[in-house]
PDB file of C-alpha atoms (C1' of nucleotides) in Angstrom:
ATOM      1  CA  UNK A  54     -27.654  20.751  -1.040  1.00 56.00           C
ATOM      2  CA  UNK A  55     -24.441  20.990   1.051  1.00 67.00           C
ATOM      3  CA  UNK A  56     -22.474  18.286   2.992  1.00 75.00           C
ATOM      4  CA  UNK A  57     -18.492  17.158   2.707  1.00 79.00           C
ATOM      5  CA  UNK A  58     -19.927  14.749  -0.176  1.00 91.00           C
ATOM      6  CA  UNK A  59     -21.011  17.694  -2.621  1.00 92.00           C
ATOM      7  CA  UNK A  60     -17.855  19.763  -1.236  1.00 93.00           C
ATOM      8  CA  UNK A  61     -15.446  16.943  -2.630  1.00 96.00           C
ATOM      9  CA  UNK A  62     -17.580  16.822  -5.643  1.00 96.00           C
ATOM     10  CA  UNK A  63     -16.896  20.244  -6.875  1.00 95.00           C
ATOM     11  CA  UNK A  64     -13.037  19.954  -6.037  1.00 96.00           C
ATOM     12  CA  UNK A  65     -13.305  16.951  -8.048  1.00 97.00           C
ATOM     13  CA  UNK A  66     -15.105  18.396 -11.123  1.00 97.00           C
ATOM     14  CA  UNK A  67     -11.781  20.758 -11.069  1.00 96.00           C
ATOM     15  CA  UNK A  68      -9.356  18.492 -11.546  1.00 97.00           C
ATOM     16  CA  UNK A  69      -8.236  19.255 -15.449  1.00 97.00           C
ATOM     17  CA  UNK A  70      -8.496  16.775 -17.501  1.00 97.00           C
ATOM     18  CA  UNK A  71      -5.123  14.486 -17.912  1.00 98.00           C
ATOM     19  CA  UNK A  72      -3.999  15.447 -14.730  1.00 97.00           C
ATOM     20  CA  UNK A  73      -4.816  13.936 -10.997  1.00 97.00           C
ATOM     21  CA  UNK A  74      -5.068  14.707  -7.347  1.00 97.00           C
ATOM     22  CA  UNK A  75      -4.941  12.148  -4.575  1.00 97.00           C
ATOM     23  CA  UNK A  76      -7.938  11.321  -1.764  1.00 97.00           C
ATOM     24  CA  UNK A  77      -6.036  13.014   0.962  1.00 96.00           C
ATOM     25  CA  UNK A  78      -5.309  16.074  -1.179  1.00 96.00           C
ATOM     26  CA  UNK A  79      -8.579  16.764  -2.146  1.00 97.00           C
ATOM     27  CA  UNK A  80      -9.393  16.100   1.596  1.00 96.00           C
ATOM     28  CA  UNK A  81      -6.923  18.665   2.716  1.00 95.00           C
ATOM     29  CA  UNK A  82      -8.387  21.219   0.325  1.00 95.00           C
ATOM     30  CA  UNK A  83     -12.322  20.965   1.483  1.00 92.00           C
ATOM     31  CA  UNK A  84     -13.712  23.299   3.748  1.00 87.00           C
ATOM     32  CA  UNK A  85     -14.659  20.777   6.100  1.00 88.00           C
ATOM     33  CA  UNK A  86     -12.060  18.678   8.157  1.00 89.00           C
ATOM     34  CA  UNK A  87     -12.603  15.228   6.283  1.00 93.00           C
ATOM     35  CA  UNK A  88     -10.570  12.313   6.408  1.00 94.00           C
ATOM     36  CA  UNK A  89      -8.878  10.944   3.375  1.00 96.00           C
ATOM     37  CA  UNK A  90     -11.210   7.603   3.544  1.00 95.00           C
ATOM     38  CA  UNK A  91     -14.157   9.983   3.444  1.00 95.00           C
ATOM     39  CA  UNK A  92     -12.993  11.494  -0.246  1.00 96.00           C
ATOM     40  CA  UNK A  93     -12.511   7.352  -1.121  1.00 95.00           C
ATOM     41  CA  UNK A  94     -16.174   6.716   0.290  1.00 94.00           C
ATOM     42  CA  UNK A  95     -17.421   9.720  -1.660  1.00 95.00           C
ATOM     43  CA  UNK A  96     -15.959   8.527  -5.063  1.00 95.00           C
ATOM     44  CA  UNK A  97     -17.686   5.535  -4.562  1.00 93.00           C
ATOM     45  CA  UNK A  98     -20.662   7.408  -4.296  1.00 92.00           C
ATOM     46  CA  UNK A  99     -19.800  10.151  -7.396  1.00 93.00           C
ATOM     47  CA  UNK A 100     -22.505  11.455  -9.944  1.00 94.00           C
ATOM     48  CA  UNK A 101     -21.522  10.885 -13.216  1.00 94.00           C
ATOM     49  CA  UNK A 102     -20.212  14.111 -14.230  1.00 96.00           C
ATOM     50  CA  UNK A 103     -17.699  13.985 -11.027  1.00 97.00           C
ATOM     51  CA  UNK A 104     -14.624  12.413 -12.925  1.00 98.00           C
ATOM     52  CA  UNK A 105     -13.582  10.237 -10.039  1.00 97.00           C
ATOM     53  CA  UNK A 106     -10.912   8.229 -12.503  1.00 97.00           C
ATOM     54  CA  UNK A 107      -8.246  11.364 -11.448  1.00 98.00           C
ATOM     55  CA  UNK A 108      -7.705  10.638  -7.697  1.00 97.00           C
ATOM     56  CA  UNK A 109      -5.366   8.299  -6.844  1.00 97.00           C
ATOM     57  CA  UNK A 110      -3.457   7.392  -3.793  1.00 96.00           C
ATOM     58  CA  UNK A 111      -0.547   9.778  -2.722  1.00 96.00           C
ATOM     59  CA  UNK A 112       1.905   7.533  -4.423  1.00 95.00           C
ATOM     60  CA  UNK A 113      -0.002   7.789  -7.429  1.00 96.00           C
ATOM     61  CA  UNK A 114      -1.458   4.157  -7.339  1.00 95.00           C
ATOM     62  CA  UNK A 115      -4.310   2.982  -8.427  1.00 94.00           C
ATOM     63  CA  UNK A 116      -5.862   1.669  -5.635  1.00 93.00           C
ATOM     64  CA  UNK A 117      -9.399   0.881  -6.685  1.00 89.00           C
ATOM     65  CA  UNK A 118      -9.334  -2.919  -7.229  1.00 74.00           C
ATOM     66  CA  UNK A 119      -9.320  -4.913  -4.667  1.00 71.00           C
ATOM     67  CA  UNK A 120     -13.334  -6.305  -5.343  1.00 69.00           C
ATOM     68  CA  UNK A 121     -13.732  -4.611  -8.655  1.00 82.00           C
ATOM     69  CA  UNK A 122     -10.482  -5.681 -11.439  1.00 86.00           C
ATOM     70  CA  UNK A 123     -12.935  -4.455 -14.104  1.00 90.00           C
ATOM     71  CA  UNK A 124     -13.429  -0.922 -12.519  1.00 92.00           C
ATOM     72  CA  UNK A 125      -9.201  -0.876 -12.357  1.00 92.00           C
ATOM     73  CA  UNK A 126      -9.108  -1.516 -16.066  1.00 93.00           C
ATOM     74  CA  UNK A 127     -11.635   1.304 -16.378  1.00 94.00           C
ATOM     75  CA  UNK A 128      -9.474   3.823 -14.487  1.00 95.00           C
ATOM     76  CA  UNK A 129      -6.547   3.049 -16.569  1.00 95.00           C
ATOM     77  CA  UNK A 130      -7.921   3.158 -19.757  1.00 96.00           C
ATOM     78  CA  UNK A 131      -9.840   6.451 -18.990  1.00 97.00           C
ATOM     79  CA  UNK A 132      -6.067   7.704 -17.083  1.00 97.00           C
ATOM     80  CA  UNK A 133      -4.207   6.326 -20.059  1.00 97.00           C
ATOM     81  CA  UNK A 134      -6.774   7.766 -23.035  1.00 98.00           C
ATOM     82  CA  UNK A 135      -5.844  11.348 -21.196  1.00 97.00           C
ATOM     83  CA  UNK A 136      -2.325  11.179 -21.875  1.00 97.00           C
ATOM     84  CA  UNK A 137      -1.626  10.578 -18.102  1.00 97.00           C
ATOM     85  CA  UNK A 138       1.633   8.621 -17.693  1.00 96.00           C
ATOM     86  CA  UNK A 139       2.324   5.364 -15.530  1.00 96.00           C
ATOM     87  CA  UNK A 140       5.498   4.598 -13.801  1.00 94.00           C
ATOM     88  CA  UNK A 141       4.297   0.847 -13.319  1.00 92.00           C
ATOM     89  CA  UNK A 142       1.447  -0.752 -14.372  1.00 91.00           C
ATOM     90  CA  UNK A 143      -0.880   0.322 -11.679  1.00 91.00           C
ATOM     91  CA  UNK A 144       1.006   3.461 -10.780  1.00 95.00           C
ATOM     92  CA  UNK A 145       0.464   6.821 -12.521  1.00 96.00           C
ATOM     93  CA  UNK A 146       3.547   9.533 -12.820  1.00 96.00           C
ATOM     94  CA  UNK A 147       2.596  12.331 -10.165  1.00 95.00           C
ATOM     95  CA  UNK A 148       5.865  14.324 -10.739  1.00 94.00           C
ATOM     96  CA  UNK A 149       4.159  15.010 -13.752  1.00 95.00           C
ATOM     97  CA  UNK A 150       0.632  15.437 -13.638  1.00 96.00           C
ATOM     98  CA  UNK A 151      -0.259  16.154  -9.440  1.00 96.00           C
ATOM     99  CA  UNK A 152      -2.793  18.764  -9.539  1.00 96.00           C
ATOM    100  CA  UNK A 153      -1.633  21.781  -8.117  1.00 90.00           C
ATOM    101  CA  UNK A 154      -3.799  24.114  -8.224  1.00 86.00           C
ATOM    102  CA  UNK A 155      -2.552  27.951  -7.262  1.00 77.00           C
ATOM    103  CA  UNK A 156      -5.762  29.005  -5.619  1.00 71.00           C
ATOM    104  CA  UNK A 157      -8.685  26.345  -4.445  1.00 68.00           C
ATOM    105  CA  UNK A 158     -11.875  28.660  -4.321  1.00 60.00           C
ATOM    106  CA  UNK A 159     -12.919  30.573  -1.301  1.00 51.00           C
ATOM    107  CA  UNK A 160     -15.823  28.332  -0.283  1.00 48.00           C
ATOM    108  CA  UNK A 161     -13.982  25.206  -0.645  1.00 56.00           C
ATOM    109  CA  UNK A 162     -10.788  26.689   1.136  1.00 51.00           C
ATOM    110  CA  UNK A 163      -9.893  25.568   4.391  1.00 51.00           C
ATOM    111  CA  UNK A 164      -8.037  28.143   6.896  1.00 44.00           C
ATOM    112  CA  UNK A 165      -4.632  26.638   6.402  1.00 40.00           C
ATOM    113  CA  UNK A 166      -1.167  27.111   4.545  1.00 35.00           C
ATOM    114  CA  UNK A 167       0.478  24.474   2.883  1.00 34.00           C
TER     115      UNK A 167
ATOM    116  C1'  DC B 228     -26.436   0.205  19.075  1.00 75.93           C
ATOM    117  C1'  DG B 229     -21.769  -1.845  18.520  1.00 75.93           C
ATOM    118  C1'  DC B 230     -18.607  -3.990  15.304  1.00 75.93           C
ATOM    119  C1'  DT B 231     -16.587  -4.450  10.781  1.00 75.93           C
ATOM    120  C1'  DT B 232     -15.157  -2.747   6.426  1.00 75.93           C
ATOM    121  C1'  DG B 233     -12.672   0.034   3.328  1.00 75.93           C
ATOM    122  C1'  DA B 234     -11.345   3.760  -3.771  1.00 75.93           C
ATOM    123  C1'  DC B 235      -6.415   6.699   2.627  1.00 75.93           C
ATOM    124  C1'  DA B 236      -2.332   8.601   5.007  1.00 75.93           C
ATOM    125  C1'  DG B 237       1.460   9.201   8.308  1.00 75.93           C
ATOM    126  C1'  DG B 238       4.391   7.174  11.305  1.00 75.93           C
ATOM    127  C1'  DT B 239       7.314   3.343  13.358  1.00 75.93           C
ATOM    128  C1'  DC B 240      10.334  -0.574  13.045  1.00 75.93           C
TER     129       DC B 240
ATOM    130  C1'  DA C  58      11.660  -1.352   1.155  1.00 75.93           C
ATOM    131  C1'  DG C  59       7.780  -3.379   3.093  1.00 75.93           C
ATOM    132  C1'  DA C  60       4.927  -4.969   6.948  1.00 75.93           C
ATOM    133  C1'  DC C  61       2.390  -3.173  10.573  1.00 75.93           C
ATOM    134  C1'  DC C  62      -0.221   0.227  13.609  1.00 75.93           C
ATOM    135  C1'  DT C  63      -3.203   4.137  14.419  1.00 75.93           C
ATOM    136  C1'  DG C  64      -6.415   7.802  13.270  1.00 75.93           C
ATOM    137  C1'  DC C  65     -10.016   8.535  10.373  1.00 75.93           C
ATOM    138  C1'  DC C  66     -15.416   8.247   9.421  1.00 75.93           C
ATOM    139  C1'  DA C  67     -19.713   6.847   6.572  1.00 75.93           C
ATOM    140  C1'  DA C  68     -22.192   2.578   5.567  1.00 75.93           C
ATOM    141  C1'  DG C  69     -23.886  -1.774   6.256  1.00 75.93           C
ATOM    142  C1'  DC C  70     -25.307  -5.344   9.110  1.00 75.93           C
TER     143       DC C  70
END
DNA sequence: CGCTTGACAGGTC
DNA sequence: AGACCTGCCAAGC
């Protein structure tokens, strides 16, 4: 049960609670070279315990919406019930709550320095 | 099998 | 700043 799908799953499942990471973060920090639309795809796809509400875009948008509103309003209320913080409406605060993680795990590392 | 569609990102103008 | 282009790649048709 391997694949870049399950890969981006467990990065995902790290992601603390009230803070986020952004699609092409979490695709710069899997093993495999994935595209950032690949992590998107893959959300769209998550298991239930994956909490896919904590990537965003690299701004920090929120850029799930565009054929579900209802699904937006989930994000943000889910974002928003974690103490997360928005600097508009439909744009969270990554200053303050990026995910930046000090070591990704070994098997989920890719060979390259930031 | 080829073309279109995105829950993206980096660059140009 | 914001529109636009290109690379990206799995799915769906």
């Amino acid at each position: 049960m391997s694949g870049p799908f399950n890969a981006v799953y467990r990065l995902v499942r790290r992601v603390p609670h009230g803070r986020v990471s952004s699609y092409g973060d979490i695709a710069a920090m899997c093993a495999e070279e994935i595209s950032p639309r690949t992590v998107g795809w893959a959300m769209s796809a998550s298991p239930k315990d994956v909490p896919w509400h904590r990537i965003v875009n690299r701004r920090g948008r929120l850029t799930i919406g565009r054929r579900s509103v209802a699904l937006l309003e989930l994000q943000r209320s889910l974002l928003e019930s974690e103490g997360v913080e928005f600097v508009h409406v439909d744009q969270v605060d990554m200053e303050k709550h990026r995910w930046t993680p000090r070591r990704v795990p070994q098997a989920v590392r890719k060979g390259r320095r930031s």
